[in-house]
């Protein structure tokens, strides 16, 4: 598809990420080994990884101008990480490069039988600390930025960046994959949050995902929306109403979710999205939020085309950074993530903005 026939890119395309970069060693195996087994891989790929690195790469391929704050060592892995990001159009000028230690790397075992991946991560050392990011670098990194994204790593430095971004009224997207040190402090600054399937209930101790989303919006007053990605089950999103909607009818959030799931069109193979009307959504014993509940579906990928789900969540976030209204954003992000699952590794299959599979979503 030619870029001439595409709609114009967002006016302000600069986004800033802060978080993890790594090298991924991806080994595909026929089936996951048992303890003490010796097996052979059916394929091997070495490529860049890390949540923030992957999401930034995705954003760059979609036509945004991502900058990234992170840290590598001056080793072969670190040099490879920087070269790969720069080749994709990610601005790495705000990276800290350590003369000692090691860059992050991850062994990823991709199971062809179950279509799952298992990650064994070795963190980079020494870790990024706030003192390494000068005030002038921080201000330069934030200059002209439309949104800042945090993957929850390098939490002390991330918090410094978040405070300055909040001071400048720059929207903040926080990824909540699992409970981490310093994540609660970051979430206090979040305008938007994207969570893994298990995080909301673990964090709030609510009895269900929808009620956990109510709890999150009540606990985090700056949060405009929260999305939970559910893999092949799609996603669920709760958006806070801007005007409060005091006249709206009250409805139990669990009932609303169940009714939306009943009316979603399961016959479609491409991602879709449906939502409730703006209403008061309540969760028993937790409270009430006025807003809209969205249910997004995932693409039904034929088993013969599904290669590897590594980085699917990062791709989803990279597409959310594009900045669309929810009705368009959720199917678009799901389609970008699904496209990436058709190749080995988090980045090999990430689509360009001109990819014909994205045309109907843009």
XYZ file of C-alpha atoms in Angstrom:
362
model
C 0.000 0.000 0.000
C 1.444 3.434 -0.903
C 1.872 6.020 1.832
C 0.071 8.567 -0.391
C -3.254 6.767 0.043
C -2.973 6.627 3.856
C -4.596 9.192 6.158
C -2.175 11.790 7.564
C -0.024 10.866 10.544
C -0.808 12.343 13.968
C 0.281 15.989 14.038
C 2.630 15.582 16.996
C 4.442 12.307 16.454
C 7.137 12.472 19.162
C 6.766 9.946 21.992
C 9.231 9.194 24.785
C 9.763 5.752 26.278
C 11.640 4.900 29.448
C 12.409 1.316 30.373
C 13.914 -1.975 29.397
C 16.012 -2.918 26.381
C 17.696 -6.283 25.890
C 18.960 -8.871 23.461
C 16.638 -11.841 22.960
C 18.004 -15.305 22.128
C 14.935 -17.055 20.700
C 15.050 -20.835 20.369
C 12.065 -22.619 18.830
C 11.563 -26.183 20.068
C 9.131 -28.923 19.003
C 7.872 -29.127 22.593
C 9.036 -27.761 25.950
C 11.756 -29.929 27.548
C 11.286 -31.952 30.710
C 13.828 -31.588 33.549
C 17.226 -33.066 32.613
C 16.237 -33.366 28.920
C 18.635 -32.562 26.080
C 16.771 -31.310 23.028
C 17.577 -29.442 19.813
C 16.099 -26.172 18.646
C 14.285 -26.146 15.311
C 15.277 -22.510 14.717
C 17.295 -19.785 16.435
C 17.071 -16.006 16.187
C 19.015 -13.272 17.991
C 17.360 -9.843 18.034
C 16.622 -6.833 20.199
C 14.024 -7.132 22.951
C 12.827 -5.515 26.173
C 9.353 -4.052 26.626
C 10.219 -0.394 26.037
C 12.571 -1.267 23.177
C 9.911 -3.354 21.446
C 7.090 -0.825 21.950
C 9.323 1.996 20.667
C 10.301 -0.050 17.608
C 6.623 -0.704 16.916
C 5.814 3.007 17.238
C 8.640 3.896 14.845
C 7.414 1.451 12.203
C 3.942 2.982 12.485
C 5.389 6.386 11.624
C 5.894 7.944 15.058
C 9.174 9.495 16.232
C 10.076 7.643 19.445
C 12.849 8.618 21.818
C 14.033 6.177 24.462
C 15.703 6.553 27.860
C 17.492 3.373 28.954
C 20.925 1.947 29.682
C 23.270 -0.541 28.052
C 26.864 -1.537 28.631
C 29.622 -0.936 26.121
C 29.625 -4.633 25.181
C 28.662 -6.478 22.009
C 25.066 -6.864 23.206
C 24.790 -3.152 24.004
C 26.192 -2.111 20.644
C 23.777 -4.462 18.875
C 20.806 -3.112 20.859
C 21.614 0.496 19.895
C 22.302 -0.309 16.231
C 19.028 -2.193 15.842
C 16.938 0.542 17.488
C 18.613 3.268 15.413
C 18.049 1.289 12.198
C 14.318 1.294 12.998
C 14.252 5.043 13.613
C 14.295 5.106 17.426
C 16.234 8.057 18.891
C 18.818 6.541 21.285
C 20.652 9.790 22.069
C 19.312 9.736 25.656
C 20.761 6.298 26.440
C 23.354 5.863 29.182
C 26.251 3.651 28.045
C 28.242 2.078 30.879
C 31.899 1.165 30.322
C 31.531 -1.792 32.694
C 29.040 -4.521 33.515
C 26.679 -6.241 31.094
C 23.690 -5.355 28.948
C 20.368 -7.130 29.552
C 19.660 -10.364 27.705
C 16.872 -12.935 27.671
C 16.682 -16.577 26.647
C 13.269 -17.212 25.075
C 12.049 -20.789 24.514
C 9.256 -20.853 21.932
C 7.153 -24.030 22.163
C 5.780 -24.962 18.709
C 3.286 -27.401 20.221
C 1.535 -25.106 22.709
C 2.363 -21.812 20.906
C 3.720 -20.401 24.195
C 7.017 -18.772 25.136
C 9.102 -19.023 28.298
C 11.562 -16.240 29.164
C 14.718 -16.435 31.287
C 15.971 -12.895 31.843
C 19.372 -11.606 32.980
C 19.141 -7.921 33.986
C 21.693 -5.383 32.873
C 24.299 -4.253 35.389
C 24.931 -1.697 36.788
C 21.297 -0.495 36.751
C 20.218 2.940 35.544
C 20.103 5.480 38.388
C 18.556 8.996 38.355
C 21.938 10.733 38.785
C 22.986 9.470 35.338
C 20.228 11.442 33.606
C 21.139 15.131 33.776
C 18.429 17.775 34.069
C 19.383 19.172 30.656
C 19.080 15.704 29.058
C 15.730 15.165 30.753
C 14.365 18.477 29.467
C 15.677 17.772 25.964
C 14.130 14.293 25.992
C 10.720 15.750 26.947
C 10.852 18.675 24.513
C 7.900 18.525 22.107
C 6.761 15.116 23.369
C 3.121 14.066 22.883
C 3.149 11.133 25.362
C 5.557 9.417 27.758
C 5.499 5.636 28.206
C 6.965 3.646 31.107
C 7.283 -0.146 31.201
C 7.898 -0.162 34.985
C 11.654 -0.832 34.835
C 14.379 1.568 36.096
C 11.731 2.807 38.526
C 13.797 5.488 40.285
C 14.778 7.178 37.031
C 11.287 6.633 35.619
C 9.782 8.479 38.571
C 12.034 11.505 37.956
C 10.931 11.543 34.305
C 7.260 11.086 35.281
C 7.338 13.997 37.724
C 8.795 16.321 35.094
C 6.342 15.075 32.438
C 3.430 15.680 34.832
C 4.751 19.175 35.562
C 4.648 19.840 31.816
C 1.144 18.280 31.523
C 2.389 15.576 29.140
C 0.110 12.501 29.163
C 1.701 9.436 30.795
C 1.093 5.794 29.812
C 2.194 3.175 32.360
C 2.463 -0.518 31.607
C 1.516 -2.685 34.576
C 2.715 -6.164 33.650
C 3.172 -7.342 37.219
C 3.795 -5.813 40.623
C 7.266 -4.258 40.689
C 9.225 -2.028 43.025
C 8.216 1.596 42.447
C 5.279 0.785 40.144
C 2.686 2.157 42.584
C 4.475 5.530 42.573
C 4.491 5.572 38.760
C 0.808 4.646 38.565
C -0.014 7.707 40.710
C 1.130 9.834 37.739
C -0.536 7.712 35.039
C -3.012 9.214 32.587
C -3.440 5.789 30.973
C -2.578 2.254 32.112
C -2.248 -0.978 30.166
C -2.214 -4.124 32.287
C -1.555 -7.804 31.827
C -4.479 -10.161 32.448
C -3.454 -10.958 36.026
C -2.332 -7.533 37.252
C -5.609 -5.714 38.093
C -6.922 -8.368 40.464
C -3.493 -8.946 42.026
C -3.089 -5.202 42.630
C -6.615 -4.450 43.883
C -7.658 -7.840 45.356
C -11.006 -7.351 43.570
C -13.024 -10.508 42.767
C -13.093 -10.020 38.965
C -11.304 -8.096 36.199
C -14.159 -5.578 35.626
C -14.488 -4.823 39.344
C -10.697 -4.468 39.549
C -10.848 -1.796 36.840
C -13.410 0.151 38.899
C -11.070 -0.127 41.876
C -8.082 1.102 39.825
C -9.918 4.191 38.555
C -11.079 4.981 42.102
C -7.556 4.566 43.527
C -5.885 6.528 40.717
C -7.847 9.765 40.178
C -5.603 10.969 37.300
C -6.267 7.798 35.284
C -8.469 8.403 32.214
C -8.593 4.795 31.066
C -7.227 1.367 31.905
C -6.883 -1.503 29.422
C -6.354 -5.170 30.258
C -4.920 -7.322 27.468
C -6.260 -10.884 27.456
C -4.256 -12.546 24.666
C -6.451 -14.396 22.197
C -9.481 -13.299 24.246
C -8.864 -9.686 23.191
C -9.017 -6.914 25.770
C -11.287 -5.013 28.143
C -11.083 -1.274 28.761
C -12.746 1.082 31.232
C -12.775 4.775 30.300
C -13.649 7.433 32.843
C -16.298 9.941 31.762
C -15.020 13.504 31.409
C -18.203 15.234 32.553
C -19.271 12.878 35.350
C -22.701 12.094 33.863
C -24.643 12.355 37.138
C -27.966 11.539 35.388
C -26.659 8.244 34.012
C -28.325 4.990 35.000
C -26.355 2.709 37.348
C -25.307 -0.758 36.192
C -23.209 -3.512 37.714
C -19.879 -3.596 35.836
C -19.763 -7.404 35.778
C -23.239 -7.555 34.203
C -22.207 -4.929 31.673
C -19.138 -6.977 30.713
C -21.149 -10.188 30.395
C -23.767 -8.493 28.200
C -21.078 -7.001 25.931
C -19.450 -10.414 25.545
C -22.815 -11.857 24.506
C -23.333 -9.332 21.698
C -19.779 -9.249 20.291
C -19.552 -10.774 16.828
C -17.471 -13.947 17.152
C -17.867 -14.756 13.459
C -15.439 -11.995 12.450
C -11.790 -12.963 12.167
C -10.481 -9.377 12.294
C -10.385 -7.411 15.589
C -13.536 -5.510 16.531
C -14.680 -3.371 19.440
C -18.015 -2.770 21.173
C -18.819 -0.566 24.154
C -21.500 0.195 26.688
C -23.224 3.553 26.715
C -21.827 6.094 29.141
C -23.286 5.076 32.465
C -22.588 4.673 36.173
C -20.731 1.388 36.505
C -20.661 -0.096 39.987
C -18.787 -2.910 41.691
C -20.243 -4.309 44.896
C -18.263 -3.234 47.950
C -15.821 -1.191 45.821
C -17.633 1.832 44.408
C -18.946 3.489 41.264
C -17.325 5.116 38.216
C -19.172 6.996 35.479
C -17.789 5.949 32.130
C -17.830 3.415 29.316
C -16.759 -0.212 29.243
C -15.197 -1.527 26.028
C -14.659 -5.106 24.896
C -12.154 -5.612 22.101
C -11.613 -8.857 20.213
C -8.323 -10.254 18.917
C -7.651 -11.426 15.391
C -8.368 -15.128 14.923
C -4.953 -16.132 13.613
C -4.967 -19.438 11.696
C -2.812 -21.960 13.643
C -0.606 -22.431 10.586
C 0.262 -18.693 10.673
C 0.799 -18.319 14.429
C 4.559 -18.476 15.045
C 5.415 -16.682 18.302
C 3.545 -14.460 20.785
C 6.743 -12.901 22.213
C 6.272 -9.132 22.432
C 2.574 -9.127 21.452
C 1.774 -6.925 24.456
C 4.614 -4.547 23.548
C 3.255 -4.261 19.991
C -0.213 -3.495 21.402
C 1.281 -0.666 23.480
C 3.283 0.664 20.516
C 0.015 0.952 18.575
C -1.798 2.628 21.502
C 0.932 5.306 21.456
C -0.399 6.222 18.016
C -3.223 8.026 19.823
C -6.697 7.152 18.496
C -10.201 7.210 19.988
C -10.909 3.902 21.796
C -13.286 2.541 19.125
C -10.443 2.685 16.568
C -7.500 2.234 18.950
C -8.427 -1.189 20.362
C -8.952 -2.989 17.002
C -5.886 -1.250 15.521
C -3.667 -2.252 18.467
C -5.012 -5.817 18.345
C -4.283 -6.041 14.620
C -0.723 -4.715 15.046
C -0.104 -7.247 17.851
C -1.538 -10.126 15.793
C 0.579 -9.199 12.770
C 3.678 -9.419 14.956
C 2.767 -12.960 16.071
C 3.378 -14.278 12.558
C 7.181 -14.202 12.869
C 9.756 -15.362 15.399
C 10.668 -12.789 18.034
C 9.134 -9.558 19.263
C 10.229 -7.412 16.327
C 10.557 -9.492 13.141
C 6.862 -9.333 12.343
C 6.095 -5.774 13.526
C 4.257 -4.096 10.648
C 5.069 -0.863 8.859
C 2.316 1.739 8.617
C 1.997 0.874 4.907
C 1.246 -2.810 5.634
C -1.973 -3.710 3.752
C -3.234 -5.590 6.834
C -3.499 -2.251 8.676
C -5.210 -0.298 5.879
C -8.800 -0.781 7.064
C -7.867 0.197 10.631
C -6.150 3.453 9.679
